[in-house]
Structure formats: C-alpha cells, structure tokens
C-alpha cells in the first residue's frame, strides 16, 4: 500500500469523525436554544433557514469527499461561499462576527478551488477546516450571548 493511500484512509477517518461531531454538536446546539420569546424572532427564523442550508451544503461536501465526486464538493462549497457572502451584508453583528464570517468564507473558497481541481486530499483538509470554523463561530456566538444575558 502506498503512503498516499494510507494518508487517504487517515483523512477519511478524520473526515467521518468530524462529520459525526458536527451532527452531534448541532443536536446539542439546537437543544440548547433558549426557549424564551425573542423580539427579533423573524430574523432568528431567517437565520435558522440560512444555517440549515449551510448544514445541507456541508453534508453534500462530505458525500462528495467520501465518493470522490468533485462536482458534489464544488457544488456544496459554492453554496457555502455564496451564503457567507450574503451573510456579511445581512448580519449586522460586531467586528468579531464579521471576522469569523470572513475567515469562513476564505476557507470555503479554498474548498471550492480544491474541489474544482479534483484535489481530494486538499478538499478533505479544507472541509475539516471549514467545519472547525462553523464550530468556532458558534462557540463565539454562544459566549457573546452569555455575556449579554449577564448584563
Ligand atoms: C460567522 C459565524 C457562523 C459560521 C461560520 C457558521 N454559523 Fe451556523 N450559526 C451562526 C449563528 C449566529 C447561529 C444562530 C445561533 C442561535 O440562534 O443560537 C447559527 C446557527 C446554526 C444552526 C442552527 C440553526 C437553527 O435551526 O436554529 C445550524 C444547523 C448551523 N448554524 C450550521 C452551521 C454550519 C453547518 C456551518 C458551517 C458549514 C455554520 N453554521 C457556520 C453563526 C455561524
């Protein structure tokens, strides 16, 4: 077995583990949602639909990676790039949020590029990087919310 082949298996294992982690993190995340009425419920609803699209695209990319389907990877990555570009204008959060969003977009662009070039190893790494950035932003948002409610 060549080294490259071995590396692919390691990557595939990591990708699958992080995919599982994302699903679990997302479950815990939805359960954690505060039940109280929020004044900007409509915006929250839009954000929810928006994020669900990100989750869908992310799943599509994982499917593309596991079946070596570069078109599926590029398709999902393109959706992520477009969504994060729209987000920058849509969300009026603070500088930090925009920074998270910008970094996520850059990673999604790298993923798109790797998918288009059929570089599956690089695409796998970029997908993991993008997934970590989903989680990092969520962690930041939750932290900011706790800080807000303590005021
Ligand atoms: C720049 C910040 C940011 C990034 C990056 C980000 N999210 Fe989110 N996400 C949010 C915010 C803000 C919410 C809403 C938080 C809340 O209401 O608790 C959210 C909520 C969600 C939700 C819950 C939606 C619901 O039904 O309420 C899902 C699912 C989700 N994100 C998936 C993803 C995925 C998958 C990615 C990466 C591919 C991602 N997000 C990247 C900021 C981000």
PDB file of C-alpha atoms and ligand atoms in Angstrom:
ATOM      1  CA  UNK A   1       0.000   0.000   0.000  1.00  0.00           C
ATOM      2  CA  UNK A   2       1.441   3.364  -0.938  1.00  0.00           C
ATOM      3  CA  UNK A   3       1.836   6.126   1.582  1.00  0.00           C
ATOM      4  CA  UNK A   4      -0.650   8.229  -0.297  1.00  0.00           C
ATOM      5  CA  UNK A   5      -3.264   5.547   0.067  1.00  0.00           C
ATOM      6  CA  UNK A   6      -2.623   5.305   3.800  1.00  0.00           C
ATOM      7  CA  UNK A   7      -2.932   9.065   4.137  1.00  0.00           C
ATOM      8  CA  UNK A   8      -6.246   8.913   2.360  1.00  0.00           C
ATOM      9  CA  UNK A   9      -7.591   6.436   4.902  1.00  0.00           C
ATOM     10  CA  UNK A  10      -6.426   8.541   7.805  1.00  0.00           C
ATOM     11  CA  UNK A  11      -8.089  11.565   6.227  1.00  0.00           C
ATOM     12  CA  UNK A  12     -11.294   9.642   5.544  1.00  0.00           C
ATOM     13  CA  UNK A  13     -11.424   8.541   9.192  1.00  0.00           C
ATOM     14  CA  UNK A  14     -10.900  12.089  10.414  1.00  0.00           C
ATOM     15  CA  UNK A  15     -13.496  13.419   7.983  1.00  0.00           C
ATOM     16  CA  UNK A  16     -16.081  10.900   9.107  1.00  0.00           C
ATOM     17  CA  UNK A  17     -15.347  11.581  12.773  1.00  0.00           C
ATOM     18  CA  UNK A  18     -15.664  15.319  12.322  1.00  0.00           C
ATOM     19  CA  UNK A  19     -18.859  14.795  10.329  1.00  0.00           C
ATOM     20  CA  UNK A  20     -20.289  12.837  13.228  1.00  0.00           C
ATOM     21  CA  UNK A  21     -19.060  15.509  15.612  1.00  0.00           C
ATOM     22  CA  UNK A  22     -20.763  18.209  13.576  1.00  0.00           C
ATOM     23  CA  UNK A  23     -24.072  16.345  13.662  1.00  0.00           C
ATOM     24  CA  UNK A  24     -23.781  15.773  17.415  1.00  0.00           C
ATOM     25  CA  UNK A  25     -22.670  19.347  18.055  1.00  0.00           C
ATOM     26  CA  UNK A  26     -25.595  20.555  16.020  1.00  0.00           C
ATOM     27  CA  UNK A  27     -28.017  18.398  18.013  1.00  0.00           C
ATOM     28  CA  UNK A  28     -26.684  19.717  21.285  1.00  0.00           C
ATOM     29  CA  UNK A  29     -26.748  23.190  19.825  1.00  0.00           C
ATOM     30  CA  UNK A  30     -30.445  23.045  18.880  1.00  0.00           C
ATOM     31  CA  UNK A  31     -31.334  21.574  22.283  1.00  0.00           C
ATOM     32  CA  UNK A  32     -29.504  24.410  23.993  1.00  0.00           C
ATOM     33  CA  UNK A  33     -31.597  27.053  22.303  1.00  0.00           C
ATOM     34  CA  UNK A  34     -33.256  29.388  24.768  1.00  0.00           C
ATOM     35  CA  UNK A  35     -36.994  28.832  24.853  1.00  0.00           C
ATOM     36  CA  UNK A  36     -37.890  32.405  25.752  1.00  0.00           C
ATOM     37  CA  UNK A  37     -39.528  34.705  23.204  1.00  0.00           C
ATOM     38  CA  UNK A  38     -37.068  36.974  21.468  1.00  0.00           C
ATOM     39  CA  UNK A  39     -38.108  40.303  19.945  1.00  0.00           C
ATOM     40  CA  UNK A  40     -36.347  39.653  16.666  1.00  0.00           C
ATOM     41  CA  UNK A  41     -37.871  36.190  16.194  1.00  0.00           C
ATOM     42  CA  UNK A  42     -38.315  36.749  12.461  1.00  0.00           C
ATOM     43  CA  UNK A  43     -34.638  37.407  11.959  1.00  0.00           C
ATOM     44  CA  UNK A  44     -33.850  34.292  14.001  1.00  0.00           C
ATOM     45  CA  UNK A  45     -36.107  32.260  11.759  1.00  0.00           C
ATOM     46  CA  UNK A  46     -34.352  33.552   8.646  1.00  0.00           C
ATOM     47  CA  UNK A  47     -31.002  32.828  10.226  1.00  0.00           C
ATOM     48  CA  UNK A  48     -32.153  29.323  11.051  1.00  0.00           C
ATOM     49  CA  UNK A  49     -33.147  28.599   7.425  1.00  0.00           C
ATOM     50  CA  UNK A  50     -29.874  30.124   6.323  1.00  0.00           C
ATOM     51  CA  UNK A  51     -27.803  27.931   8.645  1.00  0.00           C
ATOM     52  CA  UNK A  52     -29.773  24.835   7.705  1.00  0.00           C
ATOM     53  CA  UNK A  53     -28.660  25.485   4.127  1.00  0.00           C
ATOM     54  CA  UNK A  54     -25.068  25.594   5.343  1.00  0.00           C
ATOM     55  CA  UNK A  55     -25.565  22.282   7.098  1.00  0.00           C
ATOM     56  CA  UNK A  56     -27.081  20.770   3.961  1.00  0.00           C
ATOM     57  CA  UNK A  57     -24.190  22.027   1.816  1.00  0.00           C
ATOM     58  CA  UNK A  58     -21.711  20.704   4.343  1.00  0.00           C
ATOM     59  CA  UNK A  59     -23.324  17.252   4.153  1.00  0.00           C
ATOM     60  CA  UNK A  60     -23.204  17.411   0.378  1.00  0.00           C
ATOM     61  CA  UNK A  61     -19.467  18.122   0.550  1.00  0.00           C
ATOM     62  CA  UNK A  62     -18.921  15.179   2.887  1.00  0.00           C
ATOM     63  CA  UNK A  63     -20.798  12.980   0.452  1.00  0.00           C
ATOM     64  CA  UNK A  64     -18.622  14.309  -2.380  1.00  0.00           C
ATOM     65  CA  UNK A  65     -15.464  13.609  -0.393  1.00  0.00           C
ATOM     66  CA  UNK A  66     -16.448  10.087   0.557  1.00  0.00           C
ATOM     67  CA  UNK A  67     -17.451   9.168  -3.011  1.00  0.00           C
ATOM     68  CA  UNK A  68     -14.680  11.205  -4.705  1.00  0.00           C
ATOM     69  CA  UNK A  69     -17.282  13.214  -6.558  1.00  0.00           C
ATOM     70  CA  UNK A  70     -15.604  16.549  -7.232  1.00  0.00           C
ATOM     71  CA  UNK A  71     -18.761  18.081  -8.703  1.00  0.00           C
ATOM     72  CA  UNK A  72     -20.645  17.499  -5.464  1.00  0.00           C
ATOM     73  CA  UNK A  73     -17.777  19.021  -3.471  1.00  0.00           C
ATOM     74  CA  UNK A  74     -17.660  22.087  -5.702  1.00  0.00           C
ATOM     75  CA  UNK A  75     -21.446  22.434  -5.650  1.00  0.00           C
ATOM     76  CA  UNK A  76     -21.600  22.374  -1.838  1.00  0.00           C
ATOM     77  CA  UNK A  77     -18.582  24.658  -1.488  1.00  0.00           C
ATOM     78  CA  UNK A  78     -20.119  27.156  -3.882  1.00  0.00           C
ATOM     79  CA  UNK A  79     -23.252  27.288  -1.732  1.00  0.00           C
ATOM     80  CA  UNK A  80     -21.111  27.913   1.371  1.00  0.00           C
ATOM     81  CA  UNK A  81     -19.227  30.721  -0.366  1.00  0.00           C
ATOM     82  CA  UNK A  82     -22.453  32.329  -1.564  1.00  0.00           C
ATOM     83  CA  UNK A  83     -24.158  32.014   1.805  1.00  0.00           C
ATOM     84  CA  UNK A  84     -21.240  33.533   3.679  1.00  0.00           C
ATOM     85  CA  UNK A  85     -21.002  36.359   1.149  1.00  0.00           C
ATOM     86  CA  UNK A  86     -24.699  37.123   1.683  1.00  0.00           C
ATOM     87  CA  UNK A  87     -24.260  36.872   5.440  1.00  0.00           C
ATOM     88  CA  UNK A  88     -21.754  39.709   5.573  1.00  0.00           C
ATOM     89  CA  UNK A  89     -24.399  42.123   4.340  1.00  0.00           C
ATOM     90  CA  UNK A  90     -27.297  40.542   6.149  1.00  0.00           C
ATOM     91  CA  UNK A  91     -25.961  40.231   9.662  1.00  0.00           C
ATOM     92  CA  UNK A  92     -25.174  43.473  11.423  1.00  0.00           C
ATOM     93  CA  UNK A  93     -23.187  41.886  14.214  1.00  0.00           C
ATOM     94  CA  UNK A  94     -19.940  43.219  15.568  1.00  0.00           C
ATOM     95  CA  UNK A  95     -16.445  43.247  14.126  1.00  0.00           C
ATOM     96  CA  UNK A  96     -15.630  39.835  15.611  1.00  0.00           C
ATOM     97  CA  UNK A  97     -18.599  38.189  13.949  1.00  0.00           C
ATOM     98  CA  UNK A  98     -17.666  39.632  10.598  1.00  0.00           C
ATOM     99  CA  UNK A  99     -14.148  38.365  11.089  1.00  0.00           C
ATOM    100  CA  UNK A 100     -15.417  34.826  11.771  1.00  0.00           C
ATOM    101  CA  UNK A 101     -17.663  35.073   8.747  1.00  0.00           C
ATOM    102  CA  UNK A 102     -14.818  36.376   6.559  1.00  0.00           C
ATOM    103  CA  UNK A 103     -12.462  33.596   7.630  1.00  0.00           C
ATOM    104  CA  UNK A 104     -15.144  31.021   6.989  1.00  0.00           C
ATOM    105  CA  UNK A 105     -15.695  32.429   3.520  1.00  0.00           C
ATOM    106  CA  UNK A 106     -11.999  32.295   2.696  1.00  0.00           C
ATOM    107  CA  UNK A 107     -11.842  28.646   3.741  1.00  0.00           C
ATOM    108  CA  UNK A 108     -14.971  27.844   1.714  1.00  0.00           C
ATOM    109  CA  UNK A 109     -13.318  29.457  -1.323  1.00  0.00           C
ATOM    110  CA  UNK A 110     -10.234  27.273  -0.794  1.00  0.00           C
ATOM    111  CA  UNK A 111     -12.526  24.268  -0.607  1.00  0.00           C
ATOM    112  CA  UNK A 112     -14.255  25.249  -3.836  1.00  0.00           C
ATOM    113  CA  UNK A 113     -10.894  25.658  -5.529  1.00  0.00           C
ATOM    114  CA  UNK A 114      -9.664  22.241  -4.318  1.00  0.00           C
ATOM    115  CA  UNK A 115     -12.935  20.625  -5.442  1.00  0.00           C
ATOM    116  CA  UNK A 116     -12.722  22.168  -8.883  1.00  0.00           C
ATOM    117  CA  UNK A 117      -9.131  20.958  -9.231  1.00  0.00           C
ATOM    118  CA  UNK A 118     -10.210  17.469  -8.106  1.00  0.00           C
ATOM    119  CA  UNK A 119      -7.625  17.625  -5.340  1.00  0.00           C
ATOM    120  CA  UNK A 120      -9.448  15.359  -2.884  1.00  0.00           C
ATOM    121  CA  UNK A 121      -6.754  15.385  -0.182  1.00  0.00           C
ATOM    122  CA  UNK A 122      -6.708  19.173  -0.078  1.00  0.00           C
ATOM    123  CA  UNK A 123     -10.514  19.327  -0.283  1.00  0.00           C
ATOM    124  CA  UNK A 124     -10.748  16.999   2.728  1.00  0.00           C
ATOM    125  CA  UNK A 125      -8.440  19.254   4.733  1.00  0.00           C
ATOM    126  CA  UNK A 126     -10.333  22.391   3.711  1.00  0.00           C
ATOM    127  CA  UNK A 127     -13.641  20.769   4.594  1.00  0.00           C
ATOM    128  CA  UNK A 128     -12.328  19.950   8.069  1.00  0.00           C
ATOM    129  CA  UNK A 129     -11.018  23.482   8.384  1.00  0.00           C
ATOM    130  CA  UNK A 130     -14.410  24.892   7.320  1.00  0.00           C
ATOM    131  CA  UNK A 131     -16.202  22.582   9.769  1.00  0.00           C
ATOM    132  CA  UNK A 132     -13.981  23.752  12.609  1.00  0.00           C
ATOM    133  CA  UNK A 133     -14.835  27.320  11.633  1.00  0.00           C
ATOM    134  CA  UNK A 134     -18.584  26.525  11.867  1.00  0.00           C
ATOM    135  CA  UNK A 135     -17.987  25.343  15.412  1.00  0.00           C
ATOM    136  CA  UNK A 136     -15.678  28.213  16.344  1.00  0.00           C
ATOM    137  CA  UNK A 137     -18.214  30.803  15.251  1.00  0.00           C
ATOM    138  CA  UNK A 138     -20.992  29.030  17.131  1.00  0.00           C
ATOM    139  CA  UNK A 139     -18.839  28.934  20.236  1.00  0.00           C
ATOM    140  CA  UNK A 140     -18.166  32.638  19.884  1.00  0.00           C
ATOM    141  CA  UNK A 141     -21.861  33.450  19.357  1.00  0.00           C
ATOM    142  CA  UNK A 142     -22.873  31.434  22.424  1.00  0.00           C
ATOM    143  CA  UNK A 143     -20.175  33.086  24.530  1.00  0.00           C
ATOM    144  CA  UNK A 144     -21.326  36.518  23.404  1.00  0.00           C
ATOM    145  CA  UNK A 145     -24.925  35.625  24.259  1.00  0.00           C
ATOM    146  CA  UNK A 146     -23.993  34.531  27.787  1.00  0.00           C
ATOM    147  CA  UNK A 147     -22.066  37.783  28.203  1.00  0.00           C
ATOM    148  CA  UNK A 148     -25.150  39.715  27.001  1.00  0.00           C
ATOM    149  CA  UNK A 149     -27.562  37.992  29.382  1.00  0.00           C
ATOM    150  CA  UNK A 150     -25.220  38.644  32.329  1.00  0.00           C
ATOM    151  CA  UNK A 151     -25.560  42.392  31.854  1.00  0.00           C
TER     152      UNK A 151
HETATM  153  C1  LIG B   1     -19.746  33.544  11.192  1.00  0.00           C
HETATM  154  C2  LIG B   1     -20.497  32.770  12.109  1.00  0.00           C
HETATM  155  C3  LIG B   1     -21.048  31.426  11.737  1.00  0.00           C
HETATM  156  C4  LIG B   1     -20.489  30.468  10.948  1.00  0.00           C
HETATM  157  C5  LIG B   1     -19.144  30.487  10.238  1.00  0.00           C
HETATM  158  C6  LIG B   1     -21.427  29.376  10.917  1.00  0.00           C
HETATM  159  N1  LIG B   1     -22.518  29.661  11.672  1.00  0.00           N
HETATM  160 FE1  LIG B   1     -24.098  28.416  11.990  1.00  0.00          FE
HETATM  161  N2  LIG B   1     -24.918  29.797  13.224  1.00  0.00           N
HETATM  162  C7  LIG B   1     -24.429  31.070  13.455  1.00  0.00           C
HETATM  163  C8  LIG B   1     -25.379  31.811  14.264  1.00  0.00           C
HETATM  164  C9  LIG B   1     -25.227  33.255  14.718  1.00  0.00           C
HETATM  165  C10 LIG B   1     -26.445  30.928  14.519  1.00  0.00           C
HETATM  166  C11 LIG B   1     -27.681  31.195  15.358  1.00  0.00           C
HETATM  167  C12 LIG B   1     -27.317  30.946  16.767  1.00  0.00           C
HETATM  168  C13 LIG B   1     -28.504  30.782  17.647  1.00  0.00           C
HETATM  169  O1  LIG B   1     -29.558  31.325  17.339  1.00  0.00           O
HETATM  170  O2  LIG B   1     -28.350  30.088  18.670  1.00  0.00           O
HETATM  171  C14 LIG B   1     -26.125  29.674  13.859  1.00  0.00           C
HETATM  172  C15 LIG B   1     -26.939  28.546  13.885  1.00  0.00           C
HETATM  173  C16 LIG B   1     -26.720  27.381  13.174  1.00  0.00           C
HETATM  174  C17 LIG B   1     -27.579  26.236  13.167  1.00  0.00           C
HETATM  175  C18 LIG B   1     -28.880  26.100  13.934  1.00  0.00           C
HETATM  176  C19 LIG B   1     -29.973  26.663  13.063  1.00  0.00           C
HETATM  177  C20 LIG B   1     -31.330  26.567  13.714  1.00  0.00           C
HETATM  178  O3  LIG B   1     -32.098  25.734  13.264  1.00  0.00           O
HETATM  179  O4  LIG B   1     -31.576  27.352  14.630  1.00  0.00           O
HETATM  180  C21 LIG B   1     -27.027  25.319  12.328  1.00  0.00           C
HETATM  181  C22 LIG B   1     -27.576  23.953  11.967  1.00  0.00           C
HETATM  182  C23 LIG B   1     -25.788  25.892  11.823  1.00  0.00           C
HETATM  183  N3  LIG B   1     -25.628  27.153  12.367  1.00  0.00           N
HETATM  184  C24 LIG B   1     -24.943  25.254  10.951  1.00  0.00           C
HETATM  185  C25 LIG B   1     -23.754  25.788  10.507  1.00  0.00           C
HETATM  186  C26 LIG B   1     -22.815  25.082   9.670  1.00  0.00           C
HETATM  187  C27 LIG B   1     -23.003  23.649   9.170  1.00  0.00           C
HETATM  188  C28 LIG B   1     -21.787  25.920   9.458  1.00  0.00           C
HETATM  189  C29 LIG B   1     -20.553  25.676   8.649  1.00  0.00           C
HETATM  190  C30 LIG B   1     -20.643  24.997   7.382  1.00  0.00           C
HETATM  191  C31 LIG B   1     -22.072  27.157  10.178  1.00  0.00           C
HETATM  192  N4  LIG B   1     -23.272  27.029  10.794  1.00  0.00           N
HETATM  193  C32 LIG B   1     -21.205  28.214  10.206  1.00  0.00           C
HETATM  194  C33 LIG B   1     -23.234  31.574  13.016  1.00  0.00           C
HETATM  195  C34 LIG B   1     -22.334  30.909  12.206  1.00  0.00           C
END
